[in-house]
CSV table of C-alpha atoms in Angstrom, one decimal:
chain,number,residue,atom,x,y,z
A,13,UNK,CA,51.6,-13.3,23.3
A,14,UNK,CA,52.7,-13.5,19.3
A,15,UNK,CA,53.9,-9.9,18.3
A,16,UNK,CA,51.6,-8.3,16.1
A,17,UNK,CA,53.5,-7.3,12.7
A,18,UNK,CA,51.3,-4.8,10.9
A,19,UNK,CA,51.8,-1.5,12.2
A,20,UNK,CA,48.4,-0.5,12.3
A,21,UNK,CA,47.3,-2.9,14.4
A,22,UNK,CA,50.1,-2.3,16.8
A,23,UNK,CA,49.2,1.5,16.8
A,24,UNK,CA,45.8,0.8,17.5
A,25,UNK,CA,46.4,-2.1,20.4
A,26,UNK,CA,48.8,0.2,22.3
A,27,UNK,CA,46.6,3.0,22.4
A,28,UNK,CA,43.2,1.6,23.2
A,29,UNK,CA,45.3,-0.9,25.6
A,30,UNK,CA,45.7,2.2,27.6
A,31,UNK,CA,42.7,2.9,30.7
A,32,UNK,CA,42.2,6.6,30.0
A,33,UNK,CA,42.0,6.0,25.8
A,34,UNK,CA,39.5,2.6,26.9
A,35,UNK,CA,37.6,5.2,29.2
A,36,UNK,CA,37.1,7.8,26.4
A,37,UNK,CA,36.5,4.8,24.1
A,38,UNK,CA,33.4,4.2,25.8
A,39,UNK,CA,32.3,7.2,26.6
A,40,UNK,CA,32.2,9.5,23.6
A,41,UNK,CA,32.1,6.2,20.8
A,42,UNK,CA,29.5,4.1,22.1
A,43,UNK,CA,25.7,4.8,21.9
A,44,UNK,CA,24.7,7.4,24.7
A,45,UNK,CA,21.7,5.0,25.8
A,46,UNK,CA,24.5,2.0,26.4
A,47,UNK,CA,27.1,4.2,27.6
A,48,UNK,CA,24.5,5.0,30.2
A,49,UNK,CA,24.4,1.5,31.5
A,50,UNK,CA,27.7,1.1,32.2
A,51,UNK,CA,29.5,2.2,35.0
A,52,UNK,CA,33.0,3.9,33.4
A,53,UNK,CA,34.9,3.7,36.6
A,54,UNK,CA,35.0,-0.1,36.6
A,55,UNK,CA,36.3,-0.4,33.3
A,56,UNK,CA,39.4,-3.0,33.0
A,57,UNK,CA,41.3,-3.8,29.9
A,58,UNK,CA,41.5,-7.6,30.0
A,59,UNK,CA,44.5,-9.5,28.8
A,60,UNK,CA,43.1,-12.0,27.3
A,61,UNK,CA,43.4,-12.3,23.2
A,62,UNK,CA,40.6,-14.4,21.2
A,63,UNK,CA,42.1,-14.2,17.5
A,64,UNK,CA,43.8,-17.4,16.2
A,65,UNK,CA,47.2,-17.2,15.5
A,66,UNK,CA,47.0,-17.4,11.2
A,67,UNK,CA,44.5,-14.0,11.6
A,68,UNK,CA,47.3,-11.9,13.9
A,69,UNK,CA,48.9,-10.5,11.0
A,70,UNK,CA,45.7,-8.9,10.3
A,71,UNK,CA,43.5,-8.5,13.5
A,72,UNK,CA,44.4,-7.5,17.2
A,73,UNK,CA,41.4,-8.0,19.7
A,74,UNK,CA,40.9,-5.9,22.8
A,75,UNK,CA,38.6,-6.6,25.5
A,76,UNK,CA,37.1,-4.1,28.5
A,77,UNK,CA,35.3,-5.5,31.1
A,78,UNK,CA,32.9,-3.5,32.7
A,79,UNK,CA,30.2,-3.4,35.2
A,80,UNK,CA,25.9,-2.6,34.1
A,81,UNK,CA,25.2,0.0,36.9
A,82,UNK,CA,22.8,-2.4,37.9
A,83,UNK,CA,25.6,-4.9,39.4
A,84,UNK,CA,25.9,-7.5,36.7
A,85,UNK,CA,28.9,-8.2,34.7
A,86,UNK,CA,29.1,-6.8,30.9
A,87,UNK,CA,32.0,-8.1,28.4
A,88,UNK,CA,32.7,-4.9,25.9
A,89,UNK,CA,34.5,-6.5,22.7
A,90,UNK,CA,36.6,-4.6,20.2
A,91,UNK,CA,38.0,-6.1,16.8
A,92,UNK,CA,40.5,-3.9,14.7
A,93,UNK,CA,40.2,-4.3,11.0
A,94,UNK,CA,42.7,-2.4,9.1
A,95,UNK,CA,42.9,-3.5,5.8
A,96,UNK,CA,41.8,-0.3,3.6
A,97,UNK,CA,38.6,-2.3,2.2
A,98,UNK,CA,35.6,-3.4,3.5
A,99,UNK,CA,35.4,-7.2,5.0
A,100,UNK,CA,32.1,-8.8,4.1
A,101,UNK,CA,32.9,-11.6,6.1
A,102,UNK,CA,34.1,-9.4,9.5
A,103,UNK,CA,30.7,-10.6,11.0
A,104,UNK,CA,31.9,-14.8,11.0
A,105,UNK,CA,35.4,-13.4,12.6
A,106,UNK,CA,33.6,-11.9,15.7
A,107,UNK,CA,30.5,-14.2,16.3
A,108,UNK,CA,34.2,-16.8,16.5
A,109,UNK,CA,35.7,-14.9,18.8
A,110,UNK,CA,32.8,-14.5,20.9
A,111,UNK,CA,32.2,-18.0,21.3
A,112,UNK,CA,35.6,-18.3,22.3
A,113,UNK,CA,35.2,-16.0,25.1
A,114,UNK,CA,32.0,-17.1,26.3
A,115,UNK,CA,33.5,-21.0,25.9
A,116,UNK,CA,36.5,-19.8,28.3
A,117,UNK,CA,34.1,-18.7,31.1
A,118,UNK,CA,32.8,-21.9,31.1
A,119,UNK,CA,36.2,-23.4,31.4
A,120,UNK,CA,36.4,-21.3,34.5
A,121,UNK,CA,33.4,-22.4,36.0
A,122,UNK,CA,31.8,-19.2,35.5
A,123,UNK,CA,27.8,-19.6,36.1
A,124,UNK,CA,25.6,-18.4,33.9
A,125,UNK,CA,23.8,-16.5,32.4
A,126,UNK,CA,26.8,-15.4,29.9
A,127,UNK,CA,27.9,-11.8,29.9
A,128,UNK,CA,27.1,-9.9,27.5
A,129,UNK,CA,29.4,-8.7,24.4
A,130,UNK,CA,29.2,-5.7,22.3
A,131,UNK,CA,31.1,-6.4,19.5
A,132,UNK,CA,33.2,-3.0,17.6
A,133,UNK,CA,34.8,-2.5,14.3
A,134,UNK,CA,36.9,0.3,14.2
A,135,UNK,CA,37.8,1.5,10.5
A,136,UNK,CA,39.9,3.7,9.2
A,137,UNK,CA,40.6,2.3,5.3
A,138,UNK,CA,40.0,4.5,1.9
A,139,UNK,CA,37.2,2.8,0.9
A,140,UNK,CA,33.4,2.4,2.2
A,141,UNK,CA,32.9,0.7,4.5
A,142,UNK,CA,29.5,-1.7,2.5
A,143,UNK,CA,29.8,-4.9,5.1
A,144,UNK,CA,25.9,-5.0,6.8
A,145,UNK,CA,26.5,-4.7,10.4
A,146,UNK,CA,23.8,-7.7,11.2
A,147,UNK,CA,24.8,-11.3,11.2
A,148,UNK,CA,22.0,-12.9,9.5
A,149,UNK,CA,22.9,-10.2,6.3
A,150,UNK,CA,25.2,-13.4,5.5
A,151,UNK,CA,22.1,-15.6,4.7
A,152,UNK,CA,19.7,-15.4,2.0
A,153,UNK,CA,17.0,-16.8,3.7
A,154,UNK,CA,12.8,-16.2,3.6
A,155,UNK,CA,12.2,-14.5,7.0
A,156,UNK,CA,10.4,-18.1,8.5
A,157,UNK,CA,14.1,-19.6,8.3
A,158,UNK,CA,15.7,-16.4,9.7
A,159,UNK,CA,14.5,-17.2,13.0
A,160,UNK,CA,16.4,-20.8,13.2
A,161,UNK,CA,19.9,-18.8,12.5
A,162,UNK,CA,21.7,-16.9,14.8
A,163,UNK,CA,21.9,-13.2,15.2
A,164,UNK,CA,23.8,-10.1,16.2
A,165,UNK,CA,24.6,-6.7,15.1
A,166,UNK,CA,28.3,-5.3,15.5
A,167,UNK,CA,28.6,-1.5,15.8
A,168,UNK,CA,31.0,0.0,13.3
A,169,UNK,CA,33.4,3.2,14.6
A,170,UNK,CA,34.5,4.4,10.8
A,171,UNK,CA,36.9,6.9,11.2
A,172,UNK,CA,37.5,7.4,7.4
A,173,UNK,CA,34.0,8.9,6.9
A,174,UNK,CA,33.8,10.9,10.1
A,175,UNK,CA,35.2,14.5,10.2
A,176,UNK,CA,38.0,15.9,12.1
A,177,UNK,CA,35.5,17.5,14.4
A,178,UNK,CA,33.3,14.2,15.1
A,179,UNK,CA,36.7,12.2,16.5
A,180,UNK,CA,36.1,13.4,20.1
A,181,UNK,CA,38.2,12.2,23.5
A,182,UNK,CA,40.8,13.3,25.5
A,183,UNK,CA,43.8,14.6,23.3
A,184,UNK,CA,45.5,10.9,23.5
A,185,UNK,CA,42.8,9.2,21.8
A,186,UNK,CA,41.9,12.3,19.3
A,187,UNK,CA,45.4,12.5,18.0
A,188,UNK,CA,45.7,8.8,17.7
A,189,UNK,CA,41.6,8.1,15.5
A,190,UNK,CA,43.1,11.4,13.6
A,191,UNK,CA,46.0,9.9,12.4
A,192,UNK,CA,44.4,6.5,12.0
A,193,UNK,CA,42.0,8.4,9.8
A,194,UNK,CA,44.7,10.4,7.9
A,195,UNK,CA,47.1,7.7,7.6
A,196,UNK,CA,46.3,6.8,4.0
A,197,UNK,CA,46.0,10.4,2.7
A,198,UNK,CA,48.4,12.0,0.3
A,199,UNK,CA,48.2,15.2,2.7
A,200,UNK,CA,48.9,13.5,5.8
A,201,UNK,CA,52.4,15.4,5.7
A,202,UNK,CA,50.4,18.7,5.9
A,203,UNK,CA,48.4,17.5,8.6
A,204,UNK,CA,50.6,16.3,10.8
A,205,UNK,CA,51.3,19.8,12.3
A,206,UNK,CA,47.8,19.7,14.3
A,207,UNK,CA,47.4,16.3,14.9
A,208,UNK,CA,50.9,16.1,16.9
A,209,UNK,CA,50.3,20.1,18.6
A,210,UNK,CA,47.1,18.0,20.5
A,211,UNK,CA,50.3,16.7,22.4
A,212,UNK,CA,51.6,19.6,24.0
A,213,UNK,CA,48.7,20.2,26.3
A,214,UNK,CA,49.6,16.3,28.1
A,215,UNK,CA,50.4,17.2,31.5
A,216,UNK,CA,52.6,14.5,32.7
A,217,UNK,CA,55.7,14.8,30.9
A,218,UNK,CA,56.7,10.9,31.0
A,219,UNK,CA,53.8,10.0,29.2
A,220,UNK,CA,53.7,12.9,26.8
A,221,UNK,CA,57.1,11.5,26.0
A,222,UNK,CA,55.8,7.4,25.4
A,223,UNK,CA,52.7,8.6,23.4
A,224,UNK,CA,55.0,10.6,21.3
A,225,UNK,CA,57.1,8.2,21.0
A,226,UNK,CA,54.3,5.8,20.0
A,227,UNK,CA,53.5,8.1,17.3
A,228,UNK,CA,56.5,8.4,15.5
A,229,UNK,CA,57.0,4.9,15.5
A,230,UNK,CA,53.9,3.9,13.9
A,231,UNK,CA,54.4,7.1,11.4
A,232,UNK,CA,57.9,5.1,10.9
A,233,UNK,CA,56.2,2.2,9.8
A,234,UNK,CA,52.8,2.8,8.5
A,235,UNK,CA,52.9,5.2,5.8
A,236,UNK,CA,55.4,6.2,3.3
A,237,UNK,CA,53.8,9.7,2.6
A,238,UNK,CA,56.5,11.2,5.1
A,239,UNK,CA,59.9,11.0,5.3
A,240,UNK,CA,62.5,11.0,8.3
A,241,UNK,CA,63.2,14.9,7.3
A,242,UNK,CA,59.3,15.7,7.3
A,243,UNK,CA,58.7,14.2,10.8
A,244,UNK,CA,62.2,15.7,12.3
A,245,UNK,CA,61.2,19.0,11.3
A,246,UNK,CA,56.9,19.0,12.3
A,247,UNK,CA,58.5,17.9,15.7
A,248,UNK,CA,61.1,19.9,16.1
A,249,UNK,CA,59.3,23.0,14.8
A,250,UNK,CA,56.1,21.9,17.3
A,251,UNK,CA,58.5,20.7,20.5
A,252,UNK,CA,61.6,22.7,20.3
A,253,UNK,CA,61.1,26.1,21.7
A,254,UNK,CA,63.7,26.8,24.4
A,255,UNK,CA,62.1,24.8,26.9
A,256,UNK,CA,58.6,26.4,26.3
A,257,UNK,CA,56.6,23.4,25.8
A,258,UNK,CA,56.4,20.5,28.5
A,259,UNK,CA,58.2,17.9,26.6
A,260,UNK,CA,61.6,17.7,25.9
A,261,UNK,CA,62.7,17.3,22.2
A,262,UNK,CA,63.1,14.5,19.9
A,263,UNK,CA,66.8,14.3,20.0
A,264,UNK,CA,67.0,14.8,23.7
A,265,UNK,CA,64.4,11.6,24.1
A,266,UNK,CA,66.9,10.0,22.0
A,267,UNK,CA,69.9,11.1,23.5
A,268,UNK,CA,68.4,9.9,27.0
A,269,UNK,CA,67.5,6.5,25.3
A,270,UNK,CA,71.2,5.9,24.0
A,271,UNK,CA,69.6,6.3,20.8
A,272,UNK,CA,71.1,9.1,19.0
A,273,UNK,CA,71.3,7.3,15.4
A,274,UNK,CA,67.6,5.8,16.1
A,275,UNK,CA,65.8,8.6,14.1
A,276,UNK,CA,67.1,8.2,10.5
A,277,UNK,CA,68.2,4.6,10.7
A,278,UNK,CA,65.0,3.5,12.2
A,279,UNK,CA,62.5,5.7,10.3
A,280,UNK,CA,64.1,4.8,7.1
A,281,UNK,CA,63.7,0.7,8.3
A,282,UNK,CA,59.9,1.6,9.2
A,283,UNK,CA,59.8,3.2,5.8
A,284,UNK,CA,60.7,0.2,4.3
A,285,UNK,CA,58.5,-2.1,6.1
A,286,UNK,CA,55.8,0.2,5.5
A,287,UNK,CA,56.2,-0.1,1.7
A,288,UNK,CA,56.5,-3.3,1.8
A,289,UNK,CA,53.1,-3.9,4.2
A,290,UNK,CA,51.0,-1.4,1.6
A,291,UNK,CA,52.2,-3.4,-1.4
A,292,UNK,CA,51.0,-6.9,0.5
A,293,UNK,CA,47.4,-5.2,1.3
A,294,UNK,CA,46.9,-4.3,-1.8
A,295,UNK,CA,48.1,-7.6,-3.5
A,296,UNK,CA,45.3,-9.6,-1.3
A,297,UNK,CA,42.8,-6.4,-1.9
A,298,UNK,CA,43.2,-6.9,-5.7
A,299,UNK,CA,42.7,-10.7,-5.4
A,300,UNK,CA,39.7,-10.4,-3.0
A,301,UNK,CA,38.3,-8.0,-5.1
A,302,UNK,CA,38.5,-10.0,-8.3
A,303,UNK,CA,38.0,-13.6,-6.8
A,304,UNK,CA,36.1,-12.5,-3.5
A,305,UNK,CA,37.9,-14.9,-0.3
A,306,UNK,CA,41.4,-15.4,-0.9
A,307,UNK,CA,42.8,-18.4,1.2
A,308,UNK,CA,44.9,-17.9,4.7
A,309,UNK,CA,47.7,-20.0,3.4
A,310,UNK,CA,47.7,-17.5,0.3
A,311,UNK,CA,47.9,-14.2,2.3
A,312,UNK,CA,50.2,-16.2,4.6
A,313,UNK,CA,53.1,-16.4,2.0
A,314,UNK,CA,51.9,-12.7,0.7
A,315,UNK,CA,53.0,-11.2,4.0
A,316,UNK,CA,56.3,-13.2,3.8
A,317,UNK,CA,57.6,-12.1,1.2
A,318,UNK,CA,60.3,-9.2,2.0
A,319,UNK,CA,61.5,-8.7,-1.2
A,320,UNK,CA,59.6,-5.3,-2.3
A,321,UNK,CA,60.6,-6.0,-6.7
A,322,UNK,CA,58.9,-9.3,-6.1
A,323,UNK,CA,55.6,-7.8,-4.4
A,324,UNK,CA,55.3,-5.3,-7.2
A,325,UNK,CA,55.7,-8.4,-9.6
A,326,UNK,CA,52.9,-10.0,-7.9
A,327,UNK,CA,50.9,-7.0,-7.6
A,328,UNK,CA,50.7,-6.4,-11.5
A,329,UNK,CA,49.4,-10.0,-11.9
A,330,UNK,CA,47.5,-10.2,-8.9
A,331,UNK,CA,45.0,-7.6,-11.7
A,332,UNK,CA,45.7,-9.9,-14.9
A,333,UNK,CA,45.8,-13.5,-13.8
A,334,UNK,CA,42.5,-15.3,-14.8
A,335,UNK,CA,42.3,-17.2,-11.2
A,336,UNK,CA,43.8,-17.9,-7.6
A,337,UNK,CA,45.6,-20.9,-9.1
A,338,UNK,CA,47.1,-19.1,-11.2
A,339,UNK,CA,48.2,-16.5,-9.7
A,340,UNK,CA,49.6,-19.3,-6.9
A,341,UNK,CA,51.7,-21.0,-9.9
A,342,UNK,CA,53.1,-17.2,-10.4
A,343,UNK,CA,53.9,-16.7,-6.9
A,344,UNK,CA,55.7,-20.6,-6.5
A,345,UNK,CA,57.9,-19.5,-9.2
A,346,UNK,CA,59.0,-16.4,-8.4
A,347,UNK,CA,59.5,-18.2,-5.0
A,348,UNK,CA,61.6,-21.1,-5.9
């Protein structure tokens, strides 16, 4: 499987990968009067990934499979869109990949009729979320040509507008939707205290110490509103007690790992590769924003670029040039 490179979306893939975080997923983030038709103890986290490879730098798809209490088959489908802005056309990217799921059964010889497919968007950017959540909302069409088109309606999990006390689940999946929410927010350093104390109630120590670990990495990475000092002291201050709590501290983690240098060498790399991702996002949110769709081959070279003075050279003109080609003449040169 092609690694995922933005942060986010490996943050969010590793945690709703995991059963217990797919279980909770379902149970406290899906309509009661569907979550009443499934039966939670079948739930399985396929495998399988549906998004082509140009859209991995942006999307990571999750599927749970999971049986209707009545003994059919249901397909539950989750899309991740983290950019911080809303994606008018996120209804084209699912109704694609479920085709492609539904087209694979078929490969398999799977009889019909299809399984059904739920389709989620979990977001978490600054903005509002303004994308209608029905397919058709892409026509603009008289309702006796409606009919002829195809239809669904995605549900929407937006974490920015929710408050802290409406992100519900075990403490796994509440620490990781807080910090998803929080991630963009000038006070996440202040915040960080209670998200990571959710942690110290895990009773298995190994996992305590991988979902920590998790955690910091994606902190590493996906923000630059902390800094390697700010997250050494929140977890030593929160996990260092003589012993008290159940997991061991950072450094001892580390020292077990053979990592003993990985905490300010590798936060200060995730640092940088988290600059550099922000500046990229909002390079492609300026252009959509002015020119609404910006092409794949454009946000392809965006996110290549590792040269953070030559992103902030493309994000001032990416808010003065008078057109995609343009701005694509800009970016050739400074490429050359």
């Amino acid at each position: 499987m092609t690694e995922i490179s933005n942060p986010h979306d490996r943050f969010f893939k590793d945690v709703l990968s995991r059963r217990e975080a797919a279980r909770d997923f379902v149970l406290y983030y899906l309509p009661a009067d569907v979550a009443a038709l499934l039966d939670i103890e079948s739930l399985v986290v396929s495998k399988d990934s549906f998004v082509d490879k140009e859209l991995r730098e942006h999307f990571s798809d999750i599927i749970y499979q999971v049986d209707l209490k009545q003994g059919d088959s249901a397909s539950i489908y989750l899309l991740f869109e983290h950019k911080s802005y809303s994606d008018p056309l996120i209804a084209l990217h699912l109704l694609r990949y479920m085709i492609k799921i539904w087209e694979q059964g078929v490969k398999q010889g799977k009889a019909r009729p299809f399984s059904p497919i739920i389709p989620i968007v979990v977001y978490h950017g600054k903005s509002k979320w303004n994308a209608g959540p029905d397919f058709y909302a892409l026509f603009d069409l008289p309702d006796g040509i409606q009919v002829y088109m195809p239809n669904f309606r995605y549900l929407l999990c937006d974490l920015s507008h929710c408050s802290d006390e409406e992100i519900k689940g075990t403490v796994t999946l509440r620490a990781a939707f807080l910090l998803l929410k929080h991630i963009f927010s000038d006070d996440l350093r202040n915040r960080l205290p209670k998200i990571l104390s959710l942690l110290k109630s895990l009773s298995d120590k190994q996992s305590g110490l991988e979902y920590l670990e998790t955690i910091l990495k994606y902190l590493a990475s996906g923000t630059d509103r902390v800094g390697a000092e700010d997250l050494k002291n929140v977890v030593t201050k929160i996990f260092e007690d003589k012993g008290e709590y159940i997991m061991p501290t950072l450094a001892e983690q580390w020292t077990q790992q053979g990592m003993q240098q990985g905490l300010q060498q590798g936060l200060q790399q995730g640092l940088q590769q988290g600059k550099l991702q922000s500046v990229r996002e909002s390079v492609v949110e300026n252009l959509e924003a002015r020119f609404d769709v910006v092409p794949r081959s454009v946000v392809k070279k965006i996110n290549e670029i590792e040269e953070l003075s030559l992103l902030k050279i493309l994000h001032k003109k990416s808010v003065v040039v008078d057109s995609l080609g343009q701005f694509k003449e800009v970016m050739a040169r400074l490429m050359e």
